[in-house]
C-alpha positions as a Python dict, from the first residue, in 0.01 Angstrom:
ca = {
    (1, 'M'): (0, 0, 0),
    (2, 'F'): (-84, 284, 231),
    (3, 'E'): (-457, 322, 90),
    (4, 'R'): (-493, -41, 160),
    (5, 'L'): (-363, -5, 537),
    (6, 'R'): (-616, 294, 595),
    (7, 'R'): (-910, 73, 510),
    (8, 'V'): (-792, -223, 742),
    (9, 'P'): (-971, -102, 1063),
    (10, 'G'): (-1288, -23, 915),
    (11, 'L'): (-1291, -371, 738),
    (12, 'A'): (-1208, -557, 1015),
    (13, 'R'): (-1525, -397, 1189),
    (14, 'A'): (-1734, -462, 911),
    (15, 'T'): (-1612, -860, 960),
    (16, 'K'): (-1728, -860, 1283),
    (17, 'G'): (-2065, -695, 1185),
    (18, 'A'): (-2075, -986, 903),
    (19, 'R'): (-2065, -1245, 1180),
    (20, 'E'): (-2334, -1063, 1406),
    (21, 'L'): (-2569, -1052, 1087),
    (22, 'E'): (-2460, -1437, 977),
    (23, 'A'): (-2585, -1552, 1367),
    (24, 'H'): (-2932, -1401, 1237),
    (25, 'D'): (-2979, -1710, 982),
    (26, 'E'): (-3047, -1914, 1314),
    (27, 'W'): (-3322, -1693, 1407),
    (28, 'D'): (-3697, -1786, 1349),
    (29, 'A'): (-3926, -1540, 1158),
    (30, 'E'): (-4069, -1395, 1477),
    (31, 'R'): (-3758, -1281, 1616),
    (32, 'L'): (-3642, -1149, 1274),
    (33, 'A'): (-3970, -945, 1239),
    (34, 'A'): (-3899, -801, 1584),
    (35, 'Y'): (-3535, -702, 1520),
    (36, 'Q'): (-3647, -551, 1196),
    (37, 'R'): (-3946, -342, 1370),
    (38, 'Q'): (-3672, -215, 1620),
    (39, 'R'): (-3446, -94, 1352),
    (40, 'L'): (-3737, 62, 1179),
    (41, 'L'): (-3835, 246, 1473),
    (42, 'A'): (-3504, 380, 1546),
    (43, 'I'): (-3442, 483, 1194),
    (44, 'V'): (-3739, 687, 1157),
    (45, 'R'): (-3706, 839, 1472),
    (46, 'H'): (-3334, 962, 1412),
    (47, 'A'): (-3501, 1082, 1072),
    (48, 'A'): (-3781, 1256, 1234),
    (49, 'E'): (-3517, 1432, 1486),
    (50, 'N'): (-3237, 1527, 1269),
    (51, 'S'): (-3366, 1584, 917),
    (52, 'S'): (-3601, 1905, 855),
    (53, 'F'): (-3742, 1735, 576),
    (54, 'Y'): (-3862, 1427, 778),
    (55, 'R'): (-3972, 1635, 1048),
    (56, 'E'): (-4195, 1823, 838),
    (57, 'R'): (-4295, 1512, 653),
    (58, 'F'): (-4378, 1305, 954),
    (59, 'A'): (-4568, 1602, 1129),
    (60, 'G'): (-4891, 1496, 1276),
    (61, 'I'): (-4779, 1118, 1269),
    (62, 'E'): (-4725, 948, 1601),
    (63, 'L'): (-4404, 750, 1562),
    (64, 'S'): (-4519, 513, 1881),
    (65, 'D'): (-4413, 164, 1914),
    (66, 'D'): (-4731, 51, 1705),
    (67, 'L'): (-4645, 253, 1413),
    (68, 'D'): (-4795, 117, 1116),
    (69, 'P'): (-4521, 171, 832),
    (70, 'S'): (-4819, 211, 556),
    (71, 'E'): (-4896, 533, 766),
    (72, 'L'): (-4540, 688, 637),
    (73, 'P'): (-4540, 848, 304),
    (74, 'T'): (-4343, 719, 20),
    (75, 'L'): (-4043, 882, -146),
    (76, 'D'): (-3943, 907, -517),
    (77, 'K'): (-3618, 982, -626),
    (78, 'A'): (-3710, 1324, -779),
    (79, 'T'): (-3854, 1436, -420),
    (80, 'M'): (-3521, 1297, -259),
    (81, 'L'): (-3318, 1520, -498),
    (82, 'D'): (-3514, 1829, -475),
    (83, 'H'): (-3493, 1814, -78),
    (84, 'F'): (-3152, 1647, -61),
    (85, 'D'): (-3006, 1944, 181),
    (86, 'D'): (-3279, 1933, 406),
    (87, 'L'): (-3319, 1523, 401),
    (88, 'V'): (-2961, 1486, 500),
    (89, 'T'): (-2866, 1485, 875),
    (90, 'D'): (-2521, 1665, 890),
    (91, 'S'): (-2583, 2040, 780),
    (92, 'R'): (-2226, 2029, 615),
    (93, 'L'): (-2363, 1826, 327),
    (94, 'N'): (-2572, 1977, 38),
    (95, 'L'): (-2631, 1855, -312),
    (96, 'A'): (-2420, 2109, -476),
    (97, 'G'): (-2127, 2015, -252),
    (98, 'V'): (-2171, 1662, -330),
    (99, 'E'): (-2204, 1678, -696),
    (100, 'S'): (-1899, 1891, -692),
    (101, 'H'): (-1700, 1625, -478),
    (102, 'L'): (-1867, 1336, -751),
    (103, 'E'): (-1680, 1552, -1039),
    (104, 'E'): (-1349, 1533, -847),
    (105, 'V'): (-1397, 1139, -791),
    (106, 'E'): (-1453, 1126, -1155),
    (107, 'R'): (-1111, 1272, -1220),
    (108, 'A'): (-922, 1136, -938),
    (109, 'D'): (-702, 828, -938),
    (110, 'P'): (-939, 527, -1062),
    (111, 'G'): (-776, 291, -789),
    (112, 'G'): (-846, 554, -463),
    (113, 'D'): (-1135, 575, -237),
    (114, 'P'): (-1207, 960, -206),
    (115, 'M'): (-1389, 1083, 94),
    (116, 'L'): (-1614, 1381, 131),
    (117, 'L'): (-1541, 1596, 436),
    (118, 'G'): (-1309, 1330, 543),
    (119, 'E'): (-1553, 1089, 659),
    (120, 'Y'): (-1834, 1041, 370),
    (121, 'R'): (-1863, 830, 81),
    (122, 'A'): (-2048, 960, -222),
    (123, 'M'): (-2153, 780, -508),
    (124, 'A'): (-2422, 832, -813),
    (125, 'S'): (-2653, 600, -1006),
    (126, 'S'): (-2882, 623, -1281),
    (127, 'G'): (-3100, 356, -1183),
    (128, 'S'): (-3340, 141, -1376),
    (129, 'S'): (-3544, 476, -1440),
    (130, 'G'): (-3263, 652, -1591),
    (131, 'Q'): (-3267, 930, -1346),
    (132, 'R'): (-2968, 998, -1155),
    (133, 'G'): (-2938, 936, -811),
    (134, 'V'): (-2677, 1069, -554),
    (135, 'F'): (-2605, 872, -236),
    (136, 'V'): (-2399, 949, 70),
    (137, 'Y'): (-2287, 705, 349),
    (138, 'G'): (-2116, 785, 689),
    (139, 'R'): (-1834, 574, 812),
    (140, 'E'): (-2063, 376, 1024),
    (141, 'D'): (-2310, 348, 759),
    (142, 'W'): (-2084, 218, 530),
    (143, 'R'): (-1933, -51, 754),
    (144, 'E'): (-2305, -197, 744),
    (145, 'V'): (-2263, -195, 385),
    (146, 'L'): (-1946, -376, 390),
    (147, 'A'): (-2090, -639, 677),
    (148, 'G'): (-2391, -701, 440),
    (149, 'A'): (-2157, -750, 143),
    (150, 'F'): (-1910, -963, 360),
    (151, 'R'): (-2198, -1179, 506),
    (152, 'V'): (-2296, -1278, 128),
    (153, 'N'): (-1930, -1355, 23),
    (154, 'N'): (-1841, -1553, 321),
    (155, 'F'): (-2151, -1742, 427),
    (156, 'Y'): (-2372, -1741, 101),
    (157, 'L'): (-2107, -1779, -181),
    (158, 'G'): (-1856, -1983, 25),
    (159, 'L'): (-1577, -1730, -28),
    (160, 'A'): (-1443, -1701, 338),
    (161, 'P'): (-1077, -1618, 331),
    (162, 'R'): (-838, -1929, 305),
    (163, 'L'): (-462, -2011, 236),
    (164, 'P'): (-380, -2002, -48),
    (165, 'R'): (-548, -1694, -115),
    (166, 'R'): (-850, -1687, -368),
    (167, 'R'): (-803, -1536, -713),
    (168, 'I'): (-1130, -1301, -738),
    (169, 'A'): (-1222, -1127, -1039),
    (170, 'T'): (-1527, -866, -1020),
    (171, 'I'): (-1670, -729, -1367),
    (172, 'W'): (-1893, -441, -1257),
    (173, 'A'): (-1881, -79, -1285),
    (174, 'E'): (-1537, 8, -1171),
    (175, 'S'): (-1564, 342, -1134),
    (176, 'P'): (-1565, 512, -776),
    (177, 'L'): (-1892, 679, -839),
    (178, 'H'): (-2076, 329, -818),
    (179, 'I'): (-2147, 163, -519),
    (180, 'S'): (-2017, -180, -669),
    (181, 'G'): (-1681, -14, -744),
    (182, 'R'): (-1660, 141, -391),
    (183, 'V'): (-1718, -208, -226),
    (184, 'A'): (-1467, -367, -441),
    (185, 'R'): (-1204, -107, -316),
    (186, 'S'): (-1300, -164, 33),
    (187, 'F'): (-1264, -518, 23),
    (188, 'D'): (-922, -505, -141),
    (189, 'V'): (-688, -543, 144),
    (190, 'G'): (-473, -848, 39),
    (191, 'V'): (-739, -1080, 191),
    (192, 'H'): (-814, -1250, -131),
    (193, 'R'): (-624, -1149, -438),
    (194, 'F'): (-853, -909, -660),
    (195, 'L'): (-862, -854, -1021),
    (196, 'R'): (-1128, -563, -1062),
    (197, 'L'): (-1228, -535, -1418),
    (198, 'D'): (-1451, -268, -1581),
    (199, 'A'): (-1785, -424, -1747),
    (200, 'R'): (-1735, -175, -2038),
    (201, 'T'): (-1372, -354, -2114),
    (202, 'S'): (-1407, -526, -2460),
    (203, 'L'): (-1494, -877, -2471),
    (204, 'D'): (-1181, -1017, -2640),
    (205, 'E'): (-955, -807, -2374),
    (206, 'L'): (-1159, -983, -2055),
    (207, 'V'): (-1107, -1344, -2214),
    (208, 'Q'): (-745, -1276, -2264),
    (209, 'T'): (-697, -1114, -1887),
    (210, 'L'): (-922, -1376, -1726),
    (211, 'N'): (-709, -1669, -1921),
    (212, 'S'): (-396, -1513, -1788),
    (213, 'Y'): (-529, -1468, -1420),
    (214, 'R'): (-725, -1799, -1381),
    (215, 'P'): (-993, -1656, -1124),
    (216, 'T'): (-1123, -1926, -858),
    (217, 'A'): (-1453, -1720, -872),
    (218, 'I'): (-1617, -1460, -1089),
    (219, 'S'): (-1863, -1179, -968),
    (220, 'A'): (-2019, -1005, -1297),
    (221, 'Y'): (-2303, -841, -1428),
    (222, 'A'): (-2567, -1112, -1582),
    (223, 'S'): (-2495, -1029, -1941),
    (224, 'V'): (-2113, -1039, -1911),
    (225, 'A'): (-2119, -1378, -1719),
    (226, 'A'): (-2342, -1494, -2000),
    (227, 'Q'): (-2092, -1369, -2268),
    (228, 'L'): (-1785, -1514, -2102),
    (229, 'A'): (-1990, -1867, -2066),
    (230, 'E'): (-2035, -1830, -2442),
    (231, 'C'): (-1662, -1792, -2488),
    (232, 'Q'): (-1567, -2096, -2260),
    (233, 'L'): (-1818, -2290, -2474),
    (234, 'A'): (-1696, -2187, -2771),
    (235, 'G'): (-1311, -2249, -2676),
    (236, 'S'): (-1137, -1918, -2649),
    (237, 'L'): (-1201, -1884, -2279),
    (238, 'H'): (-1035, -2132, -2043),
    (239, 'I'): (-1103, -2088, -1677),
    (240, 'A'): (-1238, -2317, -1417),
    (241, 'P'): (-1399, -2103, -1145),
    (242, 'E'): (-1545, -2274, -819),
    (243, 'V'): (-1806, -1967, -779),
    (244, 'V'): (-1973, -1765, -1029),
    (245, 'S'): (-2219, -1474, -901),
    (246, 'T'): (-2439, -1222, -1114),
    (247, 'T'): (-2609, -915, -1007),
    (248, 'A'): (-2722, -560, -1134),
    (249, 'E'): (-2912, -714, -1448),
    (250, 'V'): (-3216, -930, -1534),
    (251, 'R'): (-3059, -1281, -1547),
    (252, 'T'): (-3279, -1477, -1812),
    (253, 'P'): (-3313, -1868, -1825),
    (254, 'D'): (-3102, -1848, -2132),
    (255, 'M'): (-2825, -1682, -1981),
    (256, 'E'): (-2834, -1925, -1688),
    (257, 'E'): (-2834, -2230, -1893),
    (258, 'R'): (-2499, -2095, -2057),
    (259, 'I'): (-2336, -2049, -1740),
    (260, 'V'): (-2456, -2375, -1616),
    (261, 'V'): (-2330, -2575, -1923),
    (262, 'A'): (-1989, -2372, -1942),
    (263, 'W'): (-1889, -2417, -1596),
    (264, 'E'): (-2111, -2706, -1447),
    (265, 'L'): (-2207, -2519, -1174),
    (266, 'A'): (-2513, -2321, -1029),
    (267, 'P'): (-2464, -1966, -1065),
    (268, 'F'): (-2548, -1742, -735),
    (269, 'N'): (-2778, -1407, -794),
    (270, 'F'): (-2765, -1135, -560),
    (271, 'Y'): (-2962, -821, -545),
    (272, 'S'): (-2800, -489, -471),
    (273, 'T'): (-2886, -122, -495),
    (274, 'S'): (-2687, 203, -447),
    (275, 'E'): (-2951, 287, -194),
    (276, 'T'): (-2904, 9, 35),
    (277, 'G'): (-2579, -240, -60),
    (278, 'V'): (-2696, -596, -74),
    (279, 'V'): (-3054, -665, -19),
    (280, 'A'): (-3071, -1044, -118),
    (281, 'C'): (-2877, -1324, -212),
    (282, 'E'): (-2915, -1681, -329),
    (283, 'C'): (-2786, -1962, -69),
    (284, 'D'): (-2661, -2285, -212),
    (285, 'R'): (-2992, -2412, -246),
    (286, 'H'): (-3066, -2164, -528),
    (287, 'A'): (-3445, -2169, -430),
    (288, 'G'): (-3470, -1797, -449),
    (289, 'M'): (-3285, -1485, -309),
    (290, 'H'): (-3273, -1440, 64),
    (291, 'M'): (-3424, -1089, 142),
    (292, 'F'): (-3215, -945, 417),
    (293, 'G'): (-3462, -804, 646),
    (294, 'D'): (-3226, -691, 916),
    (295, 'L'): (-3088, -456, 680),
    (296, 'A'): (-3375, -329, 485),
    (297, 'L'): (-3772, -344, 482),
    (298, 'I'): (-3872, -403, 162),
    (299, 'E'): (-4241, -372, 55),
    (300, 'V'): (-4351, -504, -275),
    (301, 'V'): (-4652, -309, -379),
    (302, 'G'): (-4903, -256, -683),
    (303, 'D'): (-4980, 94, -838),
    (304, 'D'): (-5213, 173, -567),
    (305, 'Y'): (-4929, 124, -321),
    (306, 'R'): (-5091, -152, -130),
    (307, 'P'): (-4904, -476, -77),
    (308, 'V'): (-4937, -746, -330),
    (309, 'P'): (-4954, -1106, -224),
    (310, 'A'): (-4668, -1347, -227),
    (311, 'G'): (-4637, -1527, -580),
    (312, 'K'): (-4770, -1213, -745),
    (313, 'S'): (-4523, -950, -890),
    (314, 'G'): (-4562, -591, -795),
    (315, 'N'): (-4512, -262, -997),
    (316, 'R'): (-4273, -148, -769),
    (317, 'V'): (-4093, -175, -427),
    (318, 'L'): (-4057, 42, -136),
    (319, 'V'): (-3720, 15, 34),
    (320, 'T'): (-3641, 153, 379),
    (321, 'N'): (-3268, 154, 455),
    (322, 'L'): (-3256, 50, 830),
    (323, 'F'): (-2900, 159, 896),
    (324, 'N'): (-2810, 478, 658),
    (325, 'R'): (-2838, 756, 919),
    (326, 'T'): (-2672, 1034, 706),
    (327, 'Q'): (-2937, 991, 439),
    (328, 'P'): (-3219, 822, 552),
    (329, 'L'): (-3418, 668, 287),
    (330, 'I'): (-3757, 570, 417),
    (331, 'R'): (-4023, 406, 192),
    (332, 'Y'): (-3836, 500, -91),
    (333, 'E'): (-3953, 389, -443),
    (334, 'L'): (-3759, 130, -673),
    (335, 'T'): (-3924, 28, -1010),
    (336, 'D'): (-3775, -292, -972),
    (337, 'L'): (-4049, -573, -1039),
    (338, 'V'): (-4016, -798, -754),
    (339, 'T'): (-4193, -1150, -685),
    (340, 'I'): (-4175, -1277, -322),
    (341, 'S'): (-4233, -1655, -266),
    (342, 'P'): (-4496, -1809, -77),
    (343, 'D'): (-4269, -2069, 43),
    (344, 'P'): (-3969, -2073, 254),
    (345, 'C'): (-3613, -2180, 152),
    (346, 'P'): (-3518, -2532, 234),
    (347, 'C'): (-3234, -2412, 434),
    (348, 'G'): (-3426, -2299, 721),
    (349, 'R'): (-3281, -1939, 717),
    (350, 'P'): (-3549, -1701, 836),
    (351, 'F'): (-3539, -1452, 532),
    (352, 'P'): (-3823, -1445, 279),
    (353, 'L'): (-3724, -1502, -76),
    (354, 'I'): (-3737, -1317, -360),
    (355, 'A'): (-3867, -1572, -626),
    (356, 'S'): (-3800, -1336, -953),
    (357, 'L'): (-3671, -999, -1009),
    (358, 'D'): (-3820, -936, -1361),
    (359, 'G'): (-3760, -588, -1425),
    (360, 'R'): (-3420, -511, -1242),
    (361, 'S'): (-3310, -268, -1524),
    (362, 'D'): (-3586, -321, -1777),
    (363, 'D'): (-3875, -51, -1853),
    (364, 'V'): (-4242, -134, -1849),
    (365, 'L'): (-4365, -37, -2199),
    (366, 'E'): (-4699, 169, -2234),
    (367, 'M'): (-4861, 63, -2577),
    (368, 'P'): (-5205, 121, -2734),
    (369, 'D'): (-5463, -177, -2665),
    (370, 'L'): (-5702, -306, -2904),
    (371, 'D'): (-6011, -83, -2806),
    (372, 'G'): (-5827, 235, -2843),
    (373, 'G'): (-5658, 281, -2476),
    (374, 'T'): (-5351, 158, -2327),
    (375, 'V'): (-5194, -119, -2172),
    (376, 'E'): (-4870, -174, -1946),
    (377, 'V'): (-4662, -438, -2099),
    (378, 'H'): (-4426, -621, -1855),
    (379, 'P'): (-4087, -701, -1942),
    (380, 'L'): (-4147, -1054, -1892),
    (381, 'T'): (-4440, -1052, -2185),
    (382, 'I'): (-4134, -949, -2417),
    (383, 'R'): (-3876, -1169, -2267),
    (384, 'S'): (-4064, -1499, -2257),
    (385, 'P'): (-4129, -1552, -2607),
    (386, 'L'): (-3766, -1482, -2704),
    (387, 'A'): (-3608, -1722, -2437),
    (388, 'G'): (-3684, -2026, -2669),
    (389, 'I'): (-3518, -1910, -2993),
    (390, 'G'): (-3184, -2112, -3013),
    (391, 'A'): (-3016, -1878, -3262),
    (392, 'L'): (-3049, -1569, -3047),
    (393, 'R'): (-2735, -1500, -2856),
    (394, 'E'): (-2837, -1173, -2724),
    (395, 'Y'): (-3078, -894, -2772),
    (396, 'R'): (-3221, -531, -2725),
    (397, 'V'): (-3566, -424, -2761),
    (398, 'I'): (-3604, -68, -2787),
    (399, 'H'): (-3983, 72, -2802),
    (400, 'T'): (-4025, 416, -2975),
    (401, 'R'): (-4349, 606, -3075),
    (402, 'G'): (-4343, 422, -3420),
    (403, 'D'): (-4210, 96, -3387),
    (404, 'L'): (-4037, -188, -3165),
    (405, 'R'): (-3691, -255, -3284),
    (406, 'V'): (-3511, -566, -3187),
    (407, 'E'): (-3119, -559, -3193),
    (408, 'A'): (-3038, -919, -3239),
    (409, 'V'): (-2690, -1095, -3188),
    (410, 'L'): (-2750, -1395, -3370),
    (411, 'A'): (-2554, -1747, -3343),
    (412, 'A'): (-2604, -1809, -3727),
    (413, 'P'): (-2633, -1475, -3918),
    (414, 'D'): (-2608, -1633, -4221),
    (415, 'G'): (-2850, -1893, -4360),
    (416, 'G'): (-3050, -1923, -4019),
    (417, 'G'): (-3075, -1561, -3973),
    (418, 'A'): (-3396, -1495, -4174),
    (419, 'D'): (-3575, -1749, -3989),
    (420, 'A'): (-3478, -1654, -3661),
    (421, 'S'): (-3583, -1275, -3750),
    (422, 'A'): (-3924, -1419, -3848),
    (423, 'Q'): (-3946, -1625, -3513),
    (424, 'I'): (-3854, -1288, -3336),
    (425, 'R'): (-4151, -1113, -3504),
    (426, 'D'): (-4417, -1359, -3499),
    (427, 'R'): (-4344, -1455, -3130),
    (428, 'L'): (-4350, -1099, -3003),
    (429, 'R'): (-4670, -1015, -3216),
    (430, 'A'): (-4846, -1305, -3081),
    (431, 'A'): (-4714, -1227, -2713),
    (432, 'L'): (-4840, -848, -2735),
    (433, 'E'): (-5169, -958, -2882),
    (434, 'E'): (-5205, -1207, -2605),
    (435, 'R'): (-5167, -913, -2363),
    (436, 'G'): (-5431, -687, -2518),
    (437, 'A'): (-5178, -449, -2671),
    (438, 'K'): (-5208, -369, -3058),
    (439, 'P'): (-4843, -470, -3166),
    (440, 'P'): (-4686, -167, -3349),
    (441, 'P'): (-4443, -278, -3653),
    (442, 'I'): (-4159, -474, -3525),
    (443, 'R'): (-3804, -454, -3695),
    (444, 'V'): (-3512, -688, -3644),
    (445, 'E'): (-3193, -573, -3684),
    (446, 'P'): (-2900, -835, -3690),
    (447, 'V'): (-2592, -688, -3508),
    (448, 'D'): (-2235, -820, -3415),
    (449, 'R'): (-2271, -695, -3058),
    (450, 'I'): (-2464, -481, -2830),
    (451, 'P'): (-2277, -219, -2649),
    (452, 'P'): (-2333, -155, -2285),
    (453, 'D'): (-2402, 164, -2135),
    (454, 'P'): (-2106, 396, -2152),
    (455, 'R'): (-2092, 492, -1794),
    (456, 'S'): (-2191, 200, -1597),
    (457, 'G'): (-2127, -106, -1827),
    (458, 'K'): (-2498, -246, -1782),
    (459, 'R'): (-2679, -395, -2070),
    (460, 'R'): (-3085, -333, -2068),
    (461, 'L'): (-3282, -578, -2255),
    (462, 'I'): (-3594, -344, -2301),
    (463, 'E'): (-3608, 28, -2331),
    (464, 'S'): (-3866, 261, -2369),
    (465, 'R'): (-3766, 572, -2573),
}
């Protein structure tokens, strides 16, 4: 109880911040761009003044009002970690100390919200590249994370507080090492009834718990939501949520269809990262995810780091967190494969739309081409031919030096399994050849289930090993 009360003042300020962010929905694109530029200049100048890493990095660049962000160097995760001690703006923080704190967090009370030096929240993420990242937020930084999350909850998903209280179930990484677990703890002060479930929990246990809890809203990893929808359709799960939202993983059209059929509602999708908190979210028009330019500058770029036009998928994202003054992340590289919509949302909000987030956690595969060179194979090249196979309920594609292995959960492993396996092989082979790749041997292994990552609970559809 004391732990909850301790969170209330910060949460109240975050609620006020959410209302201020919600007012930005009424702006036009020009006013939003001016506000974003103001915040960008502020964070860049703050970093140059208070971080020895950025002071050296920006030497020779005039941080004037007409600064072109493309003049600033990009930052990858390895460089950030190598220079962590000089990058952060509080000299008391260092990577060794943060890592030691994270080890304590992992051993601590799983329901707690431990602080570093009494004022910082530290967390870790493996990210889509598989390389561990370490991130720190100060108190004011964290209030902006929560304000962004409140905006999504209250004004996009329609989950503003009410009486009787809503019963909300979250099925994410429950560990306080992960940003989703920390945000869920900060929310849990009694405004809603919260049930925080770990995505690593067995499906049978999730079904039993949710049947007892009867949630009015569910937020889960996409793969978990799809599995629960399958249970609802099969008759083992009996719940009637008013809102379903997904995050953290690729949500395929097949997953979305199962959710729609199971609960007769369109699921929301939102984009959140350890580096920024919530970056984008769908509104009730479901035309794409609104990209919150008041909290982050997002640049979708190709291999040459130049912007790609709307409607075309980039090879990476450069994200600048506009509010974290403790650990400034400026033009920080994410390997997510994003496509920006050329059209605005019919709802009239000023934020550009993310039309697709194809490589949220999947790898781009490098394969031999037909001429003896190599070719990059986008995850969508792998996923698209598998989408139309009705017997394929779940899969994981693993690329090794020798072959392409498909672990497949089939609806009819007996009888129809052989046909489905042949379809998988034939469709993948044709898709790879069309892309210009020389298909390796393709093995299909029927399995009962595909286990999630033992730490985060996420499932990756396509892995390169």
